[in-house]
Amino acid sequence: MGISAAGTLVVDATAAYPEGPLWRNGKLLYVEYAGPGIKIWDGRHSRSYWSGDHCGASGLIAYRRNHILVACYDANQIVELDEIGRQIRVIDKDSAGKPFIGPNDFAADGAGGIYVSASGVYDLKAPISGTILYLPPDKGTLVEVANLIHYSNGLALSKDGKSLLVSEMLAGRILSFPVERDGTLGARAVWARMQDLAPPTGHDDAYNGPDGFKLGPDGNYYVAQNGSGRVLVVNEEKKLLRTITVPTPYVTNLNFGADGAKTLYITGVFDPWKAPFPGAVYRWTK
């Protein structure tokens, strides 16, 4: 197992609670939860790309026709932007007309559909109310496909495409749901517990858990461990292959660059409890 902080470049040293990195058309997009919305980095400079009042942006994903979906955590909305960043529509209810709480992250299903985590309230004492929503490729409405998750967060389709893996952050574990042919989900199982993937760092608290979660182009799984300042890289057998460390203790998310798993963009926060929520965006290269 390797432990690596070498080859790390600071993309944005003053990001306000950054999340949701997305490499697109040779540039990096990422959100600032405590900022106005989305920023874009061209390899040298960062600038504003899109602003949304009271959005509290937490996630991004590429969508059909070169569009983007933005998770507005505070506004309890999913916003669709076109190829030049213009707002096209806002989704704030599921197909049953029910609002969702705290949309957080996304995963594509490989067939044009999108899974969304709606986390619920970030409080150990709050009722468990996290859900998973599905946006089918042929419809514009969200369908609730799983619920009663203790703060659903990062999502990834499994390597074989048969399961959706979900970070259950406040339970400190990753769940697995069989994916049905229509995109709905079957009965859950525990895929892994964080304590079984890697030893605790010694300063973990009750909020330490899996945040962003991705299947890498190399076939390995990448877990942003919020509260531990690291990304865990594990294989299909859940063996820890590498630990990538960054200065921000609260690692929020990650994504890959144009050259696949050789470049990893990582977002993190120094203090997630106190404004102005200072954070940073990093580029790690193998």
mmCIF file of C-alpha atoms in Angstrom:
data_model
loop_
_atom_site.group_PDB
_atom_site.id
_atom_site.type_symbol
_atom_site.label_atom_id
_atom_site.label_comp_id
_atom_site.label_asym_id
_atom_site.label_seq_id
_atom_site.Cartn_x
_atom_site.Cartn_y
_atom_site.Cartn_z
ATOM 1 C CA MET A 1 0.000 0.000 0.000
ATOM 2 C CA GLY A 2 1.315 3.454 -0.871
ATOM 3 C CA ILE A 3 0.694 6.713 0.991
ATOM 4 C CA SER A 4 1.020 9.708 -1.287
ATOM 5 C CA ALA A 5 0.888 13.479 -1.012
ATOM 6 C CA ALA A 6 3.590 14.023 -3.649
ATOM 7 C CA GLY A 7 2.601 15.425 -7.016
ATOM 8 C CA THR A 8 -0.119 17.594 -5.495
ATOM 9 C CA LEU A 9 -0.826 21.033 -6.979
ATOM 10 C CA VAL A 10 -3.098 23.598 -5.344
ATOM 11 C CA VAL A 11 -5.687 24.634 -7.937
ATOM 12 C CA ASP A 12 -7.599 27.030 -5.676
ATOM 13 C CA ALA A 13 -6.215 27.892 -2.235
ATOM 14 C CA THR A 14 -9.168 30.069 -1.202
ATOM 15 C CA ALA A 15 -12.207 28.009 -2.215
ATOM 16 C CA ALA A 16 -15.264 28.405 0.013
ATOM 17 C CA TYR A 17 -16.312 24.834 0.891
ATOM 18 C CA PRO A 18 -15.551 23.332 -2.551
ATOM 19 C CA GLU A 19 -17.201 20.156 -3.824
ATOM 20 C CA GLY A 20 -18.190 18.336 -7.002
ATOM 21 C CA PRO A 21 -15.103 18.566 -9.274
ATOM 22 C CA LEU A 22 -15.896 17.817 -12.928
ATOM 23 C CA TRP A 23 -13.374 17.758 -15.799
ATOM 24 C CA ARG A 24 -15.113 19.008 -18.946
ATOM 25 C CA ASN A 25 -13.820 20.253 -22.301
ATOM 26 C CA GLY A 26 -10.275 20.664 -21.036
ATOM 27 C CA LYS A 27 -11.258 22.668 -17.961
ATOM 28 C CA LEU A 28 -12.139 21.922 -14.345
ATOM 29 C CA LEU A 29 -15.533 22.884 -12.984
ATOM 30 C CA TYR A 30 -16.235 22.756 -9.258
ATOM 31 C CA VAL A 31 -18.794 24.203 -6.878
ATOM 32 C CA GLU A 32 -18.429 26.319 -3.764
ATOM 33 C CA TYR A 33 -21.090 25.396 -1.257
ATOM 34 C CA ALA A 34 -20.358 28.593 0.707
ATOM 35 C CA GLY A 35 -19.877 30.635 -2.462
ATOM 36 C CA PRO A 36 -22.127 31.844 -5.277
ATOM 37 C CA GLY A 37 -22.208 28.628 -7.315
ATOM 38 C CA ILE A 38 -19.770 27.148 -9.870
ATOM 39 C CA LYS A 39 -16.172 28.109 -10.670
ATOM 40 C CA ILE A 40 -14.088 27.083 -13.688
ATOM 41 C CA TRP A 41 -10.297 26.571 -13.815
ATOM 42 C CA ASP A 42 -8.478 26.754 -17.159
ATOM 43 C CA GLY A 43 -5.161 25.416 -15.908
ATOM 44 C CA ARG A 44 -3.942 28.800 -14.688
ATOM 45 C CA HIS A 45 -6.798 30.825 -13.227
ATOM 46 C CA SER A 46 -10.205 30.242 -11.619
ATOM 47 C CA ARG A 47 -13.228 32.396 -12.347
ATOM 48 C CA SER A 48 -16.967 32.334 -11.778
ATOM 49 C CA TYR A 49 -18.963 30.179 -14.205
ATOM 50 C CA TRP A 50 -22.508 30.226 -12.769
ATOM 51 C CA SER A 51 -24.214 31.818 -9.789
ATOM 52 C CA GLY A 52 -27.424 30.767 -8.071
ATOM 53 C CA ASP A 53 -29.010 32.695 -5.230
ATOM 54 C CA HIS A 54 -29.205 30.668 -2.000
ATOM 55 C CA CYS A 55 -28.167 27.536 -3.901
ATOM 56 C CA GLY A 56 -25.529 26.068 -1.576
ATOM 57 C CA ALA A 57 -24.105 24.051 -4.458
ATOM 58 C CA SER A 58 -22.761 20.625 -3.535
ATOM 59 C CA GLY A 59 -22.465 18.544 -6.713
ATOM 60 C CA LEU A 60 -22.091 18.526 -10.502
ATOM 61 C CA ILE A 61 -22.528 15.988 -13.283
ATOM 62 C CA ALA A 62 -22.480 16.066 -17.072
ATOM 63 C CA TYR A 63 -25.943 15.603 -18.534
ATOM 64 C CA ARG A 64 -27.362 14.997 -22.005
ATOM 65 C CA ARG A 65 -26.723 17.447 -24.885
ATOM 66 C CA ASN A 66 -23.564 18.686 -23.169
ATOM 67 C CA HIS A 67 -25.583 20.098 -20.277
ATOM 68 C CA ILE A 68 -24.768 20.043 -16.555
ATOM 69 C CA LEU A 69 -26.852 19.253 -13.492
ATOM 70 C CA VAL A 70 -26.120 21.175 -10.281
ATOM 71 C CA ALA A 71 -27.186 19.956 -6.831
ATOM 72 C CA CYS A 72 -28.367 22.977 -4.826
ATOM 73 C CA TYR A 73 -28.185 21.561 -1.304
ATOM 74 C CA ASP A 74 -29.567 24.592 0.547
ATOM 75 C CA ALA A 75 -32.291 25.373 -1.980
ATOM 76 C CA ASN A 76 -33.383 21.686 -2.197
ATOM 77 C CA GLN A 77 -33.236 21.861 -5.978
ATOM 78 C CA ILE A 78 -31.580 20.286 -9.002
ATOM 79 C CA VAL A 79 -30.710 22.923 -11.619
ATOM 80 C CA GLU A 80 -30.052 22.098 -15.284
ATOM 81 C CA LEU A 81 -27.614 24.323 -17.191
ATOM 82 C CA ASP A 82 -27.002 24.323 -20.938
ATOM 83 C CA GLU A 83 -23.625 24.141 -22.690
ATOM 84 C CA ILE A 84 -22.799 27.801 -21.964
ATOM 85 C CA GLY A 85 -24.025 27.826 -18.367
ATOM 86 C CA ARG A 86 -27.532 29.225 -18.847
ATOM 87 C CA GLN A 87 -30.200 27.898 -16.490
ATOM 88 C CA ILE A 88 -32.732 25.723 -18.324
ATOM 89 C CA ARG A 89 -34.938 24.351 -15.566
ATOM 90 C CA VAL A 90 -35.232 23.673 -11.855
ATOM 91 C CA ILE A 91 -36.449 20.420 -10.299
ATOM 92 C CA ASP A 92 -37.622 20.649 -6.685
ATOM 93 C CA LYS A 93 -40.034 17.699 -6.346
ATOM 94 C CA ASP A 94 -40.025 14.032 -7.233
ATOM 95 C CA SER A 95 -42.558 12.299 -9.476
ATOM 96 C CA ALA A 96 -44.965 11.943 -6.538
ATOM 97 C CA GLY A 97 -44.873 15.691 -5.896
ATOM 98 C CA LYS A 98 -42.745 15.291 -2.761
ATOM 99 C CA PRO A 99 -39.908 17.750 -2.038
ATOM 100 C CA PHE A 100 -36.461 16.295 -1.392
ATOM 101 C CA ILE A 101 -34.026 17.478 1.264
ATOM 102 C CA GLY A 102 -30.349 18.239 0.671
ATOM 103 C CA PRO A 103 -29.547 17.054 -2.865
ATOM 104 C CA ASN A 104 -25.849 16.310 -2.661
ATOM 105 C CA ASP A 105 -24.186 14.199 -5.351
ATOM 106 C CA PHE A 106 -24.756 12.334 -8.620
ATOM 107 C CA ALA A 107 -23.849 9.192 -10.543
ATOM 108 C CA ALA A 108 -24.602 8.273 -14.158
ATOM 109 C CA ASP A 109 -25.973 4.803 -14.871
ATOM 110 C CA GLY A 110 -24.286 4.422 -18.264
ATOM 111 C CA ALA A 111 -27.608 4.439 -20.136
ATOM 112 C CA GLY A 112 -28.484 8.131 -19.891
ATOM 113 C CA GLY A 113 -30.049 7.975 -16.435
ATOM 114 C CA ILE A 114 -28.791 9.841 -13.370
ATOM 115 C CA TYR A 115 -28.901 8.862 -9.696
ATOM 116 C CA VAL A 116 -29.077 11.653 -7.097
ATOM 117 C CA SER A 117 -28.433 11.454 -3.369
ATOM 118 C CA ALA A 118 -30.713 13.625 -1.235
ATOM 119 C CA SER A 119 -28.949 13.471 2.102
ATOM 120 C CA GLY A 120 -31.483 14.796 4.574
ATOM 121 C CA VAL A 121 -30.257 16.736 7.624
ATOM 122 C CA TYR A 122 -26.549 16.709 8.524
ATOM 123 C CA ASP A 123 -27.091 15.950 12.187
ATOM 124 C CA LEU A 124 -26.540 12.675 14.034
ATOM 125 C CA LYS A 125 -29.583 13.414 16.200
ATOM 126 C CA ALA A 126 -31.915 14.162 13.290
ATOM 127 C CA PRO A 127 -34.284 11.496 11.935
ATOM 128 C CA ILE A 128 -32.720 9.280 9.267
ATOM 129 C CA SER A 129 -34.193 10.702 6.067
ATOM 130 C CA GLY A 130 -31.613 10.293 3.286
ATOM 131 C CA THR A 131 -32.931 9.092 -0.066
ATOM 132 C CA ILE A 132 -31.773 8.139 -3.552
ATOM 133 C CA LEU A 133 -33.612 9.591 -6.545
ATOM 134 C CA TYR A 134 -33.413 8.465 -10.176
ATOM 135 C CA LEU A 135 -33.766 10.619 -13.282
ATOM 136 C CA PRO A 136 -34.587 8.204 -16.130
ATOM 137 C CA PRO A 137 -33.100 8.888 -19.577
ATOM 138 C CA ASP A 138 -36.522 9.178 -21.211
ATOM 139 C CA LYS A 139 -38.236 11.341 -18.569
ATOM 140 C CA GLY A 140 -37.605 14.661 -16.888
ATOM 141 C CA THR A 141 -38.915 13.725 -13.453
ATOM 142 C CA LEU A 142 -37.119 12.264 -10.450
ATOM 143 C CA VAL A 143 -38.290 8.983 -8.917
ATOM 144 C CA GLU A 144 -37.456 8.009 -5.338
ATOM 145 C CA VAL A 145 -35.793 4.583 -5.444
ATOM 146 C CA ALA A 146 -34.379 4.209 -1.889
ATOM 147 C CA ASN A 147 -34.892 5.864 1.487
ATOM 148 C CA LEU A 148 -34.035 5.691 5.205
ATOM 149 C CA ILE A 149 -30.318 6.155 4.555
ATOM 150 C CA HIS A 150 -28.289 7.879 7.283
ATOM 151 C CA TYR A 151 -27.107 10.805 5.169
ATOM 152 C CA SER A 152 -26.754 9.476 1.628
ATOM 153 C CA ASN A 153 -23.813 11.129 -0.089
ATOM 154 C CA GLY A 154 -21.378 9.943 -2.783
ATOM 155 C CA LEU A 155 -22.590 7.503 -5.428
ATOM 156 C CA ALA A 156 -21.010 5.185 -7.973
ATOM 157 C CA LEU A 157 -22.149 2.372 -10.203
ATOM 158 C CA SER A 158 -20.230 -0.828 -9.464
ATOM 159 C CA LYS A 159 -17.597 -2.100 -11.873
ATOM 160 C CA ASP A 160 -19.975 -4.696 -13.331
ATOM 161 C CA GLY A 161 -22.789 -2.143 -13.571
ATOM 162 C CA LYS A 162 -25.141 -4.306 -11.559
ATOM 163 C CA SER A 163 -25.175 -2.346 -8.296
ATOM 164 C CA LEU A 164 -25.336 1.240 -7.087
ATOM 165 C CA LEU A 165 -22.864 1.932 -4.285
ATOM 166 C CA VAL A 166 -23.859 4.678 -1.855
ATOM 167 C CA SER A 167 -21.887 6.470 0.860
ATOM 168 C CA GLU A 168 -23.986 6.309 4.028
ATOM 169 C CA MET A 169 -21.888 9.010 5.623
ATOM 170 C CA LEU A 170 -23.238 9.228 9.168
ATOM 171 C CA ALA A 171 -23.232 5.436 9.500
ATOM 172 C CA GLY A 172 -19.581 5.248 8.418
ATOM 173 C CA ARG A 173 -20.215 2.724 5.671
ATOM 174 C CA ILE A 174 -20.952 2.164 1.979
ATOM 175 C CA LEU A 175 -24.162 0.457 0.913
ATOM 176 C CA SER A 176 -24.864 -1.608 -2.201
ATOM 177 C CA PHE A 177 -28.220 -1.711 -4.018
ATOM 178 C CA PRO A 178 -28.947 -4.059 -6.950
ATOM 179 C CA VAL A 179 -29.932 -2.044 -10.038
ATOM 180 C CA GLU A 180 -33.092 -3.255 -11.746
ATOM 181 C CA ARG A 181 -33.674 -2.995 -15.511
ATOM 182 C CA ASP A 182 -35.860 0.098 -15.108
ATOM 183 C CA GLY A 183 -33.314 1.857 -12.889
ATOM 184 C CA THR A 184 -35.088 1.150 -9.611
ATOM 185 C CA LEU A 185 -33.110 -0.390 -6.763
ATOM 186 C CA GLY A 186 -33.402 -3.673 -4.889
ATOM 187 C CA ALA A 187 -32.726 -4.500 -1.253
ATOM 188 C CA ARG A 188 -29.659 -2.915 0.305
ATOM 189 C CA ALA A 189 -26.594 -4.625 1.710
ATOM 190 C CA VAL A 190 -23.460 -3.315 3.389
ATOM 191 C CA TRP A 191 -20.648 -3.166 0.821
ATOM 192 C CA ALA A 192 -17.952 -1.981 3.245
ATOM 193 C CA ARG A 193 -17.433 -0.247 6.580
ATOM 194 C CA MET A 194 -14.829 2.486 6.708
ATOM 195 C CA GLN A 195 -13.141 0.900 9.729
ATOM 196 C CA ASP A 196 -12.578 -2.246 7.660
ATOM 197 C CA LEU A 197 -11.069 -0.390 4.694
ATOM 198 C CA ALA A 198 -8.425 1.529 6.658
ATOM 199 C CA PRO A 199 -7.422 2.094 10.300
ATOM 200 C CA PRO A 200 -8.780 5.289 11.901
ATOM 201 C CA THR A 201 -6.524 8.337 11.796
ATOM 202 C CA GLY A 202 -6.731 8.988 15.534
ATOM 203 C CA HIS A 203 -8.743 12.197 15.346
ATOM 204 C CA ASP A 204 -11.923 10.766 13.882
ATOM 205 C CA ASP A 205 -15.246 11.876 15.316
ATOM 206 C CA ALA A 206 -18.828 10.718 14.869
ATOM 207 C CA TYR A 207 -19.097 12.648 11.596
ATOM 208 C CA ASN A 208 -16.101 10.947 10.022
ATOM 209 C CA GLY A 209 -17.365 8.934 7.095
ATOM 210 C CA PRO A 210 -17.411 8.393 3.344
ATOM 211 C CA ASP A 211 -18.256 11.527 1.361
ATOM 212 C CA GLY A 212 -17.577 11.609 -2.392
ATOM 213 C CA PHE A 213 -17.231 8.164 -3.965
ATOM 214 C CA LYS A 214 -16.153 7.247 -7.509
ATOM 215 C CA LEU A 215 -15.324 4.235 -9.641
ATOM 216 C CA GLY A 216 -12.032 5.102 -11.297
ATOM 217 C CA PRO A 217 -11.060 4.527 -14.940
ATOM 218 C CA ASP A 218 -8.582 1.976 -13.565
ATOM 219 C CA GLY A 219 -11.388 -0.155 -12.107
ATOM 220 C CA ASN A 220 -10.637 0.807 -8.500
ATOM 221 C CA TYR A 221 -12.912 2.659 -6.085
ATOM 222 C CA TYR A 222 -11.957 6.065 -4.684
ATOM 223 C CA VAL A 223 -13.449 7.123 -1.342
ATOM 224 C CA ALA A 224 -13.185 10.671 0.021
ATOM 225 C CA GLN A 225 -12.933 10.144 3.770
ATOM 226 C CA ASN A 226 -14.344 13.303 5.327
ATOM 227 C CA GLY A 227 -12.593 14.121 8.592
ATOM 228 C CA SER A 228 -9.441 12.127 7.852
ATOM 229 C CA GLY A 229 -7.756 14.258 5.178
ATOM 230 C CA ARG A 230 -7.430 11.403 2.725
ATOM 231 C CA VAL A 231 -8.773 9.528 -0.269
ATOM 232 C CA LEU A 232 -8.799 5.745 0.020
ATOM 233 C CA VAL A 233 -8.203 3.724 -3.141
ATOM 234 C CA VAL A 234 -9.553 0.189 -2.877
ATOM 235 C CA ASN A 235 -9.978 -2.608 -5.400
ATOM 236 C CA GLU A 236 -13.006 -4.752 -6.119
ATOM 237 C CA GLU A 237 -12.053 -7.074 -3.246
ATOM 238 C CA LYS A 238 -12.065 -3.976 -0.946
ATOM 239 C CA LYS A 239 -8.327 -4.220 -0.368
ATOM 240 C CA LEU A 240 -6.682 -0.858 0.319
ATOM 241 C CA LEU A 241 -4.233 -0.094 -2.494
ATOM 242 C CA ARG A 242 -3.278 3.501 -1.807
ATOM 243 C CA THR A 243 -3.971 6.397 0.534
ATOM 244 C CA ILE A 244 -3.805 9.879 -0.982
ATOM 245 C CA THR A 245 -3.447 12.596 1.638
ATOM 246 C CA VAL A 246 -4.238 16.316 1.317
ATOM 247 C CA PRO A 247 -3.917 19.209 3.811
ATOM 248 C CA THR A 248 -7.668 19.731 4.190
ATOM 249 C CA PRO A 249 -8.963 17.370 6.918
ATOM 250 C CA TYR A 250 -12.510 17.357 5.529
ATOM 251 C CA VAL A 251 -12.221 15.833 2.062
ATOM 252 C CA THR A 252 -15.519 16.357 0.266
ATOM 253 C CA ASN A 253 -15.190 14.890 -3.214
ATOM 254 C CA LEU A 254 -12.960 13.886 -6.115
ATOM 255 C CA ASN A 255 -12.956 13.235 -9.840
ATOM 256 C CA PHE A 256 -10.588 12.352 -12.662
ATOM 257 C CA GLY A 257 -8.833 14.338 -15.387
ATOM 258 C CA ALA A 258 -8.388 13.776 -19.096
ATOM 259 C CA ASP A 259 -5.748 11.062 -18.583
ATOM 260 C CA GLY A 260 -7.936 8.909 -16.368
ATOM 261 C CA ALA A 261 -6.699 7.741 -12.990
ATOM 262 C CA LYS A 262 -3.291 9.389 -13.477
ATOM 263 C CA THR A 263 -4.831 12.729 -12.484
ATOM 264 C CA LEU A 264 -7.204 13.189 -9.570
ATOM 265 C CA TYR A 265 -8.933 16.428 -8.597
ATOM 266 C CA ILE A 266 -9.750 16.574 -4.888
ATOM 267 C CA THR A 267 -11.853 19.100 -2.968
ATOM 268 C CA GLY A 268 -11.691 19.671 0.770
ATOM 269 C CA VAL A 269 -12.413 22.009 3.660
ATOM 270 C CA PHE A 270 -10.277 23.108 6.619
ATOM 271 C CA ASP A 271 -13.248 23.992 8.853
ATOM 272 C CA PRO A 272 -16.757 22.874 7.805
ATOM 273 C CA TRP A 273 -18.425 24.276 10.919
ATOM 274 C CA LYS A 274 -17.434 27.926 10.892
ATOM 275 C CA ALA A 275 -17.851 30.624 8.212
ATOM 276 C CA PRO A 276 -16.278 31.468 5.807
ATOM 277 C CA PHE A 277 -15.668 27.691 5.510
ATOM 278 C CA PRO A 278 -12.142 27.886 4.058
ATOM 279 C CA GLY A 279 -11.163 25.102 1.709
ATOM 280 C CA ALA A 280 -9.003 24.202 -1.256
ATOM 281 C CA VAL A 281 -9.006 22.323 -4.561
ATOM 282 C CA TYR A 282 -6.058 20.076 -5.439
ATOM 283 C CA ARG A 283 -4.737 18.256 -8.495
ATOM 284 C CA TRP A 284 -2.938 15.051 -7.626
ATOM 285 C CA THR A 285 -0.892 13.277 -10.292
ATOM 286 C CA LYS A 286 0.473 9.767 -10.153
#
